[in-house]
mmCIF file of C-alpha atoms in Angstrom:
data_model
loop_
_atom_site.group_PDB
_atom_site.id
_atom_site.type_symbol
_atom_site.label_atom_id
_atom_site.label_comp_id
_atom_site.label_asym_id
_atom_site.label_seq_id
_atom_site.Cartn_x
_atom_site.Cartn_y
_atom_site.Cartn_z
ATOM 1 C CA MET A 1 -28.507 26.715 15.279
ATOM 2 C CA SER A 2 -25.289 25.443 16.899
ATOM 3 C CA ALA A 3 -24.489 26.183 20.500
ATOM 4 C CA ILE A 4 -21.757 28.689 19.681
ATOM 5 C CA ALA A 5 -23.885 30.319 17.041
ATOM 6 C CA GLY A 6 -26.597 30.772 19.530
ATOM 7 C CA ILE A 7 -24.288 32.229 22.154
ATOM 8 C CA LEU A 8 -22.823 34.704 19.407
ATOM 9 C CA ASN A 9 -26.420 35.384 18.245
ATOM 10 C CA ILE A 10 -25.384 34.804 14.613
ATOM 11 C CA SER A 11 -26.736 32.382 11.875
ATOM 12 C CA ASP A 12 -25.089 29.041 11.606
ATOM 13 C CA THR A 13 -24.400 28.970 7.841
ATOM 14 C CA GLU A 14 -21.763 27.329 5.720
ATOM 15 C CA ARG A 15 -20.151 30.873 5.221
ATOM 16 C CA ALA A 16 -20.169 31.674 8.924
ATOM 17 C CA PHE A 17 -16.182 31.202 9.381
ATOM 18 C CA VAL A 18 -14.478 31.530 12.609
ATOM 19 C CA ASN A 19 -12.020 33.865 11.187
ATOM 20 C CA THR A 20 -14.809 36.269 9.923
ATOM 21 C CA VAL A 21 -16.801 36.370 13.250
ATOM 22 C CA GLY A 22 -13.392 36.897 15.030
ATOM 23 C CA GLN A 23 -11.333 34.315 16.906
ATOM 24 C CA GLN A 24 -11.543 36.123 20.369
ATOM 25 C CA LEU A 25 -15.229 36.390 20.210
ATOM 26 C CA VAL A 26 -15.501 32.556 19.373
ATOM 27 C CA PHE A 27 -12.868 31.840 22.089
ATOM 28 C CA ASP A 28 -15.194 33.525 24.606
ATOM 29 C CA ALA A 29 -18.224 31.691 23.445
ATOM 30 C CA VAL A 30 -16.429 28.561 23.772
ATOM 31 C CA ASN A 31 -15.518 29.266 27.254
ATOM 32 C CA GLN A 32 -19.197 29.987 27.975
ATOM 33 C CA MET A 33 -20.175 26.711 26.356
ATOM 34 C CA LEU A 34 -17.680 24.710 28.508
ATOM 35 C CA ALA A 35 -18.879 26.427 31.627
ATOM 36 C CA ASP A 36 -22.405 25.285 30.839
ATOM 37 C CA TYR A 37 -21.154 21.911 30.159
ATOM 38 C CA ASN A 38 -19.225 21.666 33.420
ATOM 39 C CA GLU A 39 -22.301 22.722 35.425
ATOM 40 C CA GLU A 40 -24.349 20.020 33.798
ATOM 41 C CA LEU A 41 -21.670 17.453 34.368
ATOM 42 C CA SER A 42 -21.468 18.262 37.985
ATOM 43 C CA LYS A 43 -25.257 17.533 38.346
ATOM 44 C CA ALA A 44 -24.886 14.308 36.303
ATOM 45 C CA ILE A 45 -22.313 12.714 38.372
ATOM 46 C CA SER A 46 -23.699 13.899 41.795
ATOM 47 C CA VAL A 47 -25.114 10.354 42.525
ATOM 48 C CA PHE A 48 -21.509 8.972 42.759
ATOM 49 C CA VAL A 49 -19.333 12.003 43.638
ATOM 50 C CA ASP A 50 -19.956 13.753 46.960
ATOM 51 C CA ARG A 51 -17.933 16.928 46.237
ATOM 52 C CA THR A 52 -14.693 18.326 44.908
ATOM 53 C CA THR A 53 -11.816 19.201 47.184
ATOM 54 C CA ALA A 54 -8.291 20.434 46.818
ATOM 55 C CA ASN A 55 -6.960 18.253 49.503
ATOM 56 C CA PHE A 56 -4.780 15.304 48.578
ATOM 57 C CA LYS A 57 -5.409 13.460 51.724
ATOM 58 C CA LEU A 58 -8.130 13.870 54.458
ATOM 59 C CA ARG A 59 -9.573 12.133 57.403
ATOM 60 C CA TYR A 60 -13.076 10.636 57.231
ATOM 61 C CA LEU A 61 -14.775 10.832 60.567
ATOM 62 C CA LEU A 62 -17.202 8.206 61.773
ATOM 63 C CA PRO A 63 -19.495 7.790 64.675
ATOM 64 C CA GLY A 64 -18.854 5.245 67.386
ATOM 65 C CA GLY A 65 -20.796 2.575 68.993
ATOM 66 C CA GLY A 66 -21.580 1.181 72.429
ATOM 67 C CA LYS A 67 -24.174 2.008 75.177
ATOM 68 C CA LEU A 68 -24.660 5.127 77.512
ATOM 69 C CA GLN A 69 -23.033 4.708 80.836
ATOM 70 C CA ARG A 70 -25.140 3.753 84.090
ATOM 71 C CA MET A 71 -25.012 6.863 86.350
ATOM 72 C CA GLY A 72 -25.387 7.229 90.157
ATOM 73 C CA ARG A 73 -27.605 9.944 91.725
ATOM 74 C CA GLN A 74 -24.567 12.177 92.432
ATOM 75 C CA ALA A 75 -21.809 11.126 90.154
ATOM 76 C CA PRO A 76 -21.451 12.295 86.510
ATOM 77 C CA ALA A 77 -20.965 10.076 83.629
ATOM 78 C CA GLY A 78 -17.450 9.831 82.382
ATOM 79 C CA ALA A 79 -16.150 11.939 79.521
ATOM 80 C CA MET A 80 -16.500 10.271 76.199
ATOM 81 C CA LYS A 81 -15.654 11.311 72.556
ATOM 82 C CA ARG A 82 -16.226 10.056 69.045
ATOM 83 C CA TYR A 83 -13.394 7.906 68.009
ATOM 84 C CA GLY A 84 -14.019 6.357 64.511
ATOM 85 C CA LYS A 85 -12.189 7.443 61.660
ATOM 86 C CA TYR A 86 -10.089 6.430 58.591
ATOM 87 C CA ASP A 87 -7.768 8.306 56.189
ATOM 88 C CA VAL A 88 -8.327 8.430 52.491
ATOM 89 C CA ALA A 89 -6.151 9.993 49.615
ATOM 90 C CA LEU A 90 -6.914 11.234 46.110
ATOM 91 C CA PRO A 91 -5.006 11.129 42.929
ATOM 92 C CA LEU A 92 -4.910 14.064 40.562
ATOM 93 C CA ARG A 93 -4.412 13.429 36.759
ATOM 94 C CA GLN A 94 -4.434 15.375 33.623
ATOM 95 C CA TRP A 95 -6.603 14.462 30.696
ATOM 96 C CA GLY A 96 -7.027 16.358 27.464
ATOM 97 C CA ALA A 97 -7.494 16.750 23.663
ATOM 98 C CA GLU A 98 -5.844 19.118 21.173
ATOM 99 C CA LEU A 99 -7.626 21.083 18.427
ATOM 100 C CA ALA A 100 -5.052 22.431 15.867
ATOM 101 C CA GLY A 101 -4.839 23.749 12.371
ATOM 102 C CA ASP A 102 -2.859 26.050 10.114
ATOM 103 C CA ARG A 103 -4.099 29.472 8.938
ATOM 104 C CA VAL A 104 -5.697 27.969 6.074
ATOM 105 C CA ASP A 105 -7.685 25.345 8.039
ATOM 106 C CA MET A 106 -8.797 28.232 10.229
ATOM 107 C CA ALA A 107 -9.877 30.311 7.439
ATOM 108 C CA TYR A 108 -12.154 27.829 6.047
ATOM 109 C CA MET A 109 -13.509 26.371 9.437
ATOM 110 C CA THR A 110 -17.118 27.144 9.806
ATOM 111 C CA ILE A 111 -18.981 27.788 13.214
ATOM 112 C CA GLY A 112 -20.856 24.563 12.601
ATOM 113 C CA GLU A 113 -17.453 22.603 12.224
ATOM 114 C CA LEU A 114 -15.908 24.032 15.304
ATOM 115 C CA ASP A 115 -19.169 23.129 17.121
ATOM 116 C CA ALA A 116 -18.824 19.497 16.039
ATOM 117 C CA HIS A 117 -15.290 19.394 17.183
ATOM 118 C CA LEU A 118 -16.245 20.623 20.691
ATOM 119 C CA ASP A 119 -19.181 18.247 20.877
ATOM 120 C CA THR A 120 -16.561 15.427 20.170
ATOM 121 C CA ILE A 121 -14.346 16.797 22.963
ATOM 122 C CA MET A 122 -17.235 16.979 25.391
ATOM 123 C CA ILE A 123 -18.225 13.444 24.606
ATOM 124 C CA GLN A 124 -14.741 12.321 25.146
ATOM 125 C CA ASP A 125 -14.582 14.142 28.451
ATOM 126 C CA LEU A 126 -17.871 12.797 29.632
ATOM 127 C CA ASN A 127 -16.790 9.208 28.746
ATOM 128 C CA THR A 128 -13.585 9.868 30.556
ATOM 129 C CA VAL A 129 -15.143 11.025 33.734
ATOM 130 C CA ARG A 130 -17.810 8.199 33.572
ATOM 131 C CA TRP A 131 -14.978 5.605 33.212
ATOM 132 C CA ARG A 132 -12.962 6.969 36.093
ATOM 133 C CA ILE A 133 -15.995 6.998 38.262
ATOM 134 C CA LEU A 134 -16.804 3.360 37.491
ATOM 135 C CA THR A 135 -13.193 2.227 37.867
ATOM 136 C CA SER A 136 -13.182 3.838 41.298
ATOM 137 C CA ILE A 137 -16.111 1.970 42.437
ATOM 138 C CA PHE A 138 -15.747 -1.423 40.654
ATOM 139 C CA GLU A 139 -12.009 -1.929 41.223
ATOM 140 C CA ASP A 140 -11.498 -3.567 44.658
ATOM 141 C CA THR A 141 -7.882 -3.150 45.256
ATOM 142 C CA ASN A 142 -6.172 -0.162 46.829
ATOM 143 C CA PHE A 143 -3.433 1.284 44.772
ATOM 144 C CA THR A 144 -0.479 3.751 45.309
ATOM 145 C CA PHE A 145 -0.503 6.969 43.522
ATOM 146 C CA THR A 146 2.796 8.802 43.187
ATOM 147 C CA ASP A 147 1.959 12.506 43.535
ATOM 148 C CA PRO A 148 4.777 14.716 42.227
ATOM 149 C CA LEU A 149 4.382 17.119 45.240
ATOM 150 C CA HIS A 150 3.350 14.776 48.159
ATOM 151 C CA GLY A 151 4.803 11.381 47.304
ATOM 152 C CA SER A 152 3.105 8.135 47.651
ATOM 153 C CA LEU A 153 -0.666 8.128 48.433
ATOM 154 C CA THR A 154 -2.736 5.120 49.170
ATOM 155 C CA ILE A 155 -6.018 5.388 47.121
ATOM 156 C CA ARG A 156 -8.645 3.277 48.874
ATOM 157 C CA ARG A 157 -11.841 1.592 47.369
ATOM 158 C CA LEU A 158 -15.211 0.951 48.940
ATOM 159 C CA ALA A 159 -14.949 -1.184 51.945
ATOM 160 C CA ASN A 160 -12.596 -4.028 51.095
ATOM 161 C CA THR A 161 -11.353 -5.782 54.128
ATOM 162 C CA ASP A 162 -8.110 -3.757 54.246
ATOM 163 C CA GLY A 163 -8.056 -3.525 58.021
ATOM 164 C CA THR A 164 -10.150 -0.392 58.379
ATOM 165 C CA SER A 165 -12.648 -0.414 61.402
ATOM 166 C CA TYR A 166 -16.126 0.869 60.566
ATOM 167 C CA PRO A 167 -18.888 1.716 63.080
ATOM 168 C CA PRO A 168 -21.008 -1.112 64.436
ATOM 169 C CA VAL A 169 -23.516 -2.569 62.065
ATOM 170 C CA LEU A 170 -27.157 -3.364 63.214
ATOM 171 C CA GLY A 171 -27.223 -5.761 66.108
ATOM 172 C CA SER A 172 -23.582 -5.175 67.147
ATOM 173 C CA GLU A 173 -21.768 -2.797 69.469
ATOM 174 C CA ASP A 174 -18.296 -3.432 68.125
ATOM 175 C CA GLU A 175 -16.381 -1.906 65.209
ATOM 176 C CA SER A 176 -15.287 -4.124 62.458
ATOM 177 C CA ASP A 177 -13.896 -4.300 58.993
ATOM 178 C CA ASP A 178 -16.244 -5.183 56.158
ATOM 179 C CA ASP A 179 -16.334 -6.071 52.265
ATOM 180 C CA HIS A 180 -18.610 -4.475 49.782
ATOM 181 C CA TYR A 181 -17.329 -6.453 46.867
ATOM 182 C CA ILE A 182 -19.489 -9.529 46.603
ATOM 183 C CA ASP A 183 -19.401 -12.817 44.572
ATOM 184 C CA ALA A 184 -22.963 -13.875 44.115
ATOM 185 C CA GLY A 185 -21.990 -17.521 43.633
ATOM 186 C CA TYR A 186 -24.774 -18.031 40.951
ATOM 187 C CA ALA A 187 -25.154 -17.178 37.295
ATOM 188 C CA VAL A 188 -27.249 -14.346 36.056
ATOM 189 C CA SER A 189 -29.744 -16.937 34.578
ATOM 190 C CA ALA A 190 -30.364 -18.049 38.190
ATOM 191 C CA ILE A 191 -31.567 -14.689 39.496
ATOM 192 C CA ALA A 192 -34.713 -15.432 41.326
ATOM 193 C CA ASP A 193 -36.395 -14.571 44.714
ATOM 194 C CA ALA A 194 -33.863 -16.769 46.419
ATOM 195 C CA ASN A 195 -30.927 -15.589 44.396
ATOM 196 C CA ASN A 196 -31.550 -11.861 44.538
ATOM 197 C CA PRO A 197 -28.628 -9.464 44.026
ATOM 198 C CA VAL A 198 -30.802 -6.579 44.804
ATOM 199 C CA VAL A 199 -31.459 -7.777 48.381
ATOM 200 C CA THR A 200 -27.921 -8.869 48.855
ATOM 201 C CA LEU A 201 -26.507 -5.398 48.038
ATOM 202 C CA ARG A 202 -29.345 -3.472 49.788
ATOM 203 C CA ASP A 203 -28.783 -5.329 53.120
ATOM 204 C CA GLU A 204 -24.960 -4.944 52.825
ATOM 205 C CA ILE A 205 -25.361 -1.273 52.610
ATOM 206 C CA ALA A 206 -28.400 -0.710 54.868
ATOM 207 C CA GLU A 207 -26.734 -2.383 57.923
ATOM 208 C CA HIS A 208 -24.312 0.695 58.137
ATOM 209 C CA PHE A 209 -27.173 3.228 58.081
ATOM 210 C CA GLY A 210 -29.755 2.041 60.377
ATOM 211 C CA GLY A 211 -31.502 -0.519 58.153
ATOM 212 C CA ILE A 212 -34.120 -0.159 55.354
ATOM 213 C CA GLY A 213 -36.377 1.747 57.528
ATOM 214 C CA SER A 214 -40.151 1.416 57.830
ATOM 215 C CA VAL A 215 -40.829 3.337 54.733
ATOM 216 C CA GLY A 216 -37.959 2.370 52.558
ATOM 217 C CA ARG A 217 -34.818 4.105 51.491
ATOM 218 C CA GLN A 218 -33.431 5.604 48.166
ATOM 219 C CA PHE A 219 -31.432 2.606 46.985
ATOM 220 C CA VAL A 220 -30.738 2.360 43.224
ATOM 221 C CA TYR A 221 -29.313 -0.792 41.720
ATOM 222 C CA PHE A 222 -27.430 -0.231 38.383
ATOM 223 C CA HIS A 223 -27.025 -3.308 36.124
ATOM 224 C CA GLY A 224 -26.366 -4.373 32.560
ATOM 225 C CA ALA A 225 -29.206 -5.525 30.157
ATOM 226 C CA ASP A 226 -28.381 -9.233 30.774
ATOM 227 C CA GLN A 227 -30.066 -9.049 34.175
ATOM 228 C CA THR A 228 -33.255 -7.196 33.129
ATOM 229 C CA PRO A 229 -35.398 -10.134 32.113
ATOM 230 C CA TYR A 230 -34.601 -11.973 35.433
ATOM 231 C CA LEU A 231 -35.100 -8.914 37.578
ATOM 232 C CA ASP A 232 -38.527 -8.335 35.770
ATOM 233 C CA ASP A 233 -39.509 -11.915 36.990
ATOM 234 C CA LEU A 234 -38.979 -11.145 40.733
ATOM 235 C CA THR A 235 -42.269 -11.598 42.659
ATOM 236 C CA ASP A 236 -42.372 -8.190 43.859
ATOM 237 C CA TYR A 237 -41.069 -6.412 40.836
ATOM 238 C CA VAL A 238 -43.338 -3.409 39.752
ATOM 239 C CA ALA A 239 -42.672 -2.019 36.395
ATOM 240 C CA ILE A 240 -42.733 1.741 35.685
ATOM 241 C CA SER A 241 -45.548 2.387 33.301
ATOM 242 C CA ASP A 242 -45.135 3.725 29.808
ATOM 243 C CA GLN A 243 -45.967 7.467 29.746
ATOM 244 C CA PHE A 244 -48.433 6.863 26.838
ATOM 245 C CA ILE A 245 -50.275 3.976 28.600
ATOM 246 C CA GLN A 246 -53.143 4.546 31.025
ATOM 247 C CA ILE A 247 -52.891 2.181 33.930
ATOM 248 C CA GLY A 248 -55.992 0.441 35.032
ATOM 249 C CA ALA A 249 -57.562 0.425 38.574
ATOM 250 C CA ASN A 250 -56.257 -2.968 39.626
ATOM 251 C CA THR A 251 -52.871 -2.634 38.177
ATOM 252 C CA ALA A 252 -49.915 -1.659 40.513
ATOM 253 C CA ASP A 253 -47.704 1.274 39.464
ATOM 254 C CA VAL A 254 -44.858 3.115 40.911
ATOM 255 C CA ALA A 255 -46.167 6.104 43.025
ATOM 256 C CA SER A 256 -42.934 8.195 43.668
ATOM 257 C CA VAL A 257 -41.034 10.503 41.521
ATOM 258 C CA LEU A 258 -38.203 8.714 39.745
ATOM 259 C CA PRO A 259 -34.693 9.216 40.720
ATOM 260 C CA ASN A 260 -32.398 11.521 38.572
ATOM 261 C CA VAL A 261 -29.726 8.628 37.862
ATOM 262 C CA PRO A 262 -28.032 7.302 34.897
ATOM 263 C CA GLY A 263 -29.548 4.527 32.821
ATOM 264 C CA ARG A 264 -33.018 3.393 32.219
ATOM 265 C CA VAL A 265 -35.014 3.222 35.550
ATOM 266 C CA HIS A 266 -37.580 0.515 34.623
ATOM 267 C CA GLY A 267 -38.987 -0.636 37.960
ATOM 268 C CA ARG A 268 -38.824 -1.213 41.738
ATOM 269 C CA SER A 269 -38.069 -4.479 43.474
ATOM 270 C CA ASN A 270 -37.257 -5.240 47.194
ATOM 271 C CA GLY A 271 -37.187 -1.527 48.121
ATOM 272 C CA ALA A 272 -34.721 -0.432 45.344
ATOM 273 C CA TRP A 273 -35.041 1.343 42.068
ATOM 274 C CA LEU A 274 -33.686 -0.754 39.199
ATOM 275 C CA SER A 275 -31.713 1.128 36.519
ATOM 276 C CA GLU A 276 -30.444 -0.697 33.422
ATOM 277 C CA TRP A 277 -27.283 1.219 32.537
ATOM 278 C CA ASP A 278 -26.501 -0.849 29.457
ATOM 279 C CA GLY A 279 -23.116 -0.084 27.686
ATOM 280 C CA TRP A 280 -21.507 1.186 31.107
ATOM 281 C CA ILE A 281 -22.428 -1.664 33.421
ATOM 282 C CA PRO A 282 -20.759 -4.723 32.039
ATOM 283 C CA ASP A 283 -22.672 -8.125 31.916
ATOM 284 C CA LYS A 284 -22.654 -10.097 35.202
ATOM 285 C CA TYR A 285 -21.948 -7.014 37.226
ATOM 286 C CA GLY A 286 -24.280 -4.891 39.510
ATOM 287 C CA LEU A 287 -23.726 -1.809 41.551
ATOM 288 C CA MET A 288 -25.996 -0.364 44.301
ATOM 289 C CA VAL A 289 -25.956 3.182 45.811
ATOM 290 C CA LEU A 290 -27.909 4.677 48.779
ATOM 291 C CA MET A 291 -28.585 8.135 47.682
ATOM 292 C CA GLU A 292 -29.721 9.472 51.160
ATOM 293 C CA VAL A 293 -26.126 9.575 52.419
ATOM 294 C CA PRO A 294 -23.064 11.111 51.037
ATOM 295 C CA PRO A 295 -22.101 9.425 47.871
ATOM 296 C CA PRO A 296 -18.928 7.214 47.735
ATOM 297 C CA LEU A 297 -16.387 9.395 45.854
ATOM 298 C CA LEU A 298 -14.534 12.606 46.232
ATOM 299 C CA MET A 299 -13.112 14.439 43.305
ATOM 300 C CA ARG A 300 -9.728 16.022 43.752
ATOM 301 C CA VAL A 301 -9.000 19.256 41.806
ATOM 302 C CA ASP A 302 -6.200 21.783 41.816
ATOM 303 C CA PRO A 303 -6.267 24.387 44.611
ATOM 304 C CA ALA A 304 -7.789 27.705 43.694
ATOM 305 C CA ASP A 305 -4.589 29.697 44.255
ATOM 306 C CA THR A 306 -2.892 27.806 41.449
ATOM 307 C CA GLY A 307 -5.190 29.643 38.948
ATOM 308 C CA LEU A 308 -5.610 26.385 36.997
ATOM 309 C CA GLY A 309 -9.462 26.168 37.274
ATOM 310 C CA GLN A 310 -11.842 23.325 37.327
ATOM 311 C CA GLY A 311 -13.657 21.132 34.793
ATOM 312 C CA LEU A 312 -12.961 20.934 31.109
ATOM 313 C CA GLN A 313 -11.285 24.087 29.997
ATOM 314 C CA LEU A 314 -9.914 25.540 26.677
ATOM 315 C CA VAL A 315 -6.271 26.366 27.345
ATOM 316 C CA ALA A 316 -5.230 29.001 24.521
ATOM 317 C CA THR A 317 -1.582 28.798 23.339
ATOM 318 C CA ASP A 318 -1.791 32.104 21.399
ATOM 319 C CA THR A 319 -3.819 34.817 22.699
ATOM 320 C CA ASN A 320 -3.969 36.670 19.398
ATOM 321 C CA HIS A 321 -4.954 33.537 17.539
ATOM 322 C CA PRO A 322 -6.604 31.311 20.210
ATOM 323 C CA MET A 323 -8.547 28.936 17.914
ATOM 324 C CA GLN A 324 -5.422 28.054 15.703
ATOM 325 C CA ARG A 325 -4.231 25.827 18.345
ATOM 326 C CA ALA A 326 -5.920 25.160 21.600
ATOM 327 C CA SER A 327 -5.560 22.382 24.352
ATOM 328 C CA TYR A 328 -8.720 21.251 26.059
ATOM 329 C CA GLU A 329 -7.711 19.970 29.439
ATOM 330 C CA HIS A 330 -9.449 18.591 32.494
ATOM 331 C CA ARG A 331 -7.356 17.876 35.659
ATOM 332 C CA PHE A 332 -9.180 15.763 38.279
ATOM 333 C CA GLY A 333 -8.731 12.560 40.381
ATOM 334 C CA LEU A 334 -11.204 10.294 42.178
ATOM 335 C CA GLY A 335 -11.149 8.020 45.284
ATOM 336 C CA CYS A 336 -13.395 6.785 47.863
ATOM 337 C CA GLY A 337 -14.545 8.896 50.775
ATOM 338 C CA ASN A 338 -17.615 7.240 52.032
ATOM 339 C CA ARG A 339 -16.601 3.640 51.603
ATOM 340 C CA LEU A 340 -19.850 2.305 52.883
ATOM 341 C CA SER A 341 -22.557 3.959 50.757
ATOM 342 C CA ALA A 342 -22.168 1.758 47.704
ATOM 343 C CA ALA A 343 -21.477 -2.004 47.029
ATOM 344 C CA CYS A 344 -20.794 -4.179 43.910
ATOM 345 C CA ILE A 345 -21.571 -7.729 42.948
ATOM 346 C CA TYR A 346 -20.088 -10.162 40.433
ATOM 347 C CA ILE A 347 -22.764 -12.618 39.237
ATOM 348 C CA ASN A 348 -20.705 -15.258 37.047
ATOM 349 C CA GLY A 349 -21.708 -18.635 38.778
ATOM 350 C CA ALA A 350 -18.132 -19.656 39.216
ATOM 351 C CA ASN A 351 -18.072 -18.902 43.070
ATOM 352 C CA GLY A 352 -14.405 -17.908 42.698
ATOM 353 C CA GLY A 353 -14.337 -14.529 44.345
ATOM 354 C CA TYR A 354 -14.988 -11.127 43.257
ATOM 355 C CA SER A 355 -13.006 -9.677 40.300
ATOM 356 C CA PRO A 356 -13.466 -6.182 38.794
ATOM 357 C CA PRO A 357 -14.769 -5.810 35.154
ATOM 358 C CA SER A 358 -11.729 -5.839 32.662
ATOM 359 C CA ALA A 359 -12.801 -2.326 31.436
ATOM 360 C CA TYR A 360 -12.637 -0.891 35.153
ATOM 361 C CA THR A 361 -9.260 -2.151 36.326
ATOM 362 C CA GLU A 362 -6.681 0.338 37.609
#
């Protein structure tokens, strides 16, 4: 039974036509189906997206550094305040698809055919959101977005030496700029204990959040299939056991619950989960996220008082025959908020500096 047929509690047969069921009933069922999809999408992207906001620009507040003041027996310490901050802005773009047909098309469209159309649109939406997430993280150059209401907005990436001062890292008391886009300087085939992208990215992120800790942190390293055999050969790599295989008494296995993240989580190494996200993380690239702090991205949506709604929506053009021509729209934009909770690496052996993947350039 299709999703729409299940919502309508009807049998999904070849003769179950949209017009026979009633376009308004099907319209309502489609909206319920999209609401369920948007809720699931929100959960799926939570590892990268902190929250949605209607703000086009906001100030990201940071803690400061330094030491406490030495006090006399009678004199109070001088007044102090937190001083770290940087400004971020967010774009807002419109994406969509159109489903249209004449009265004959609609008369012969079955519930199953409509369900297949909707599945296609939801797949396209998921691919678009995923593409924009990875572009917003892998692209290392800030860009200017022209907002029709607010003018030119500077959209920032992860820490990229653009003059922003971040809180002092471990072992320092001074604020400084940083760069979370790294050129490994070695090829994928050279990945080993001495050339380890997992350690490089882990340490780059951990220095901003108190180190890796005595019991470890929830780091996740996303990579393409080209790196998997070399990561498997790292000395401290521990594979996640096959659910159909019983592990022996003298065989190491992962003891923790696996993180709910994209890709295939296949093992742990150097205090991080390893997730092969083949097809979406290009060869020669890696991305690490620290999951115990706010994710790197913010998603901008329309203000509630506009009535435009959020997520993928069915926008009917004819209230009497809403399924005869309908626009499916999703208005959103992504930009970095927490510029320190993720880092990217380029492993191409050329030692020529970081370059974003061609699939994820702005």
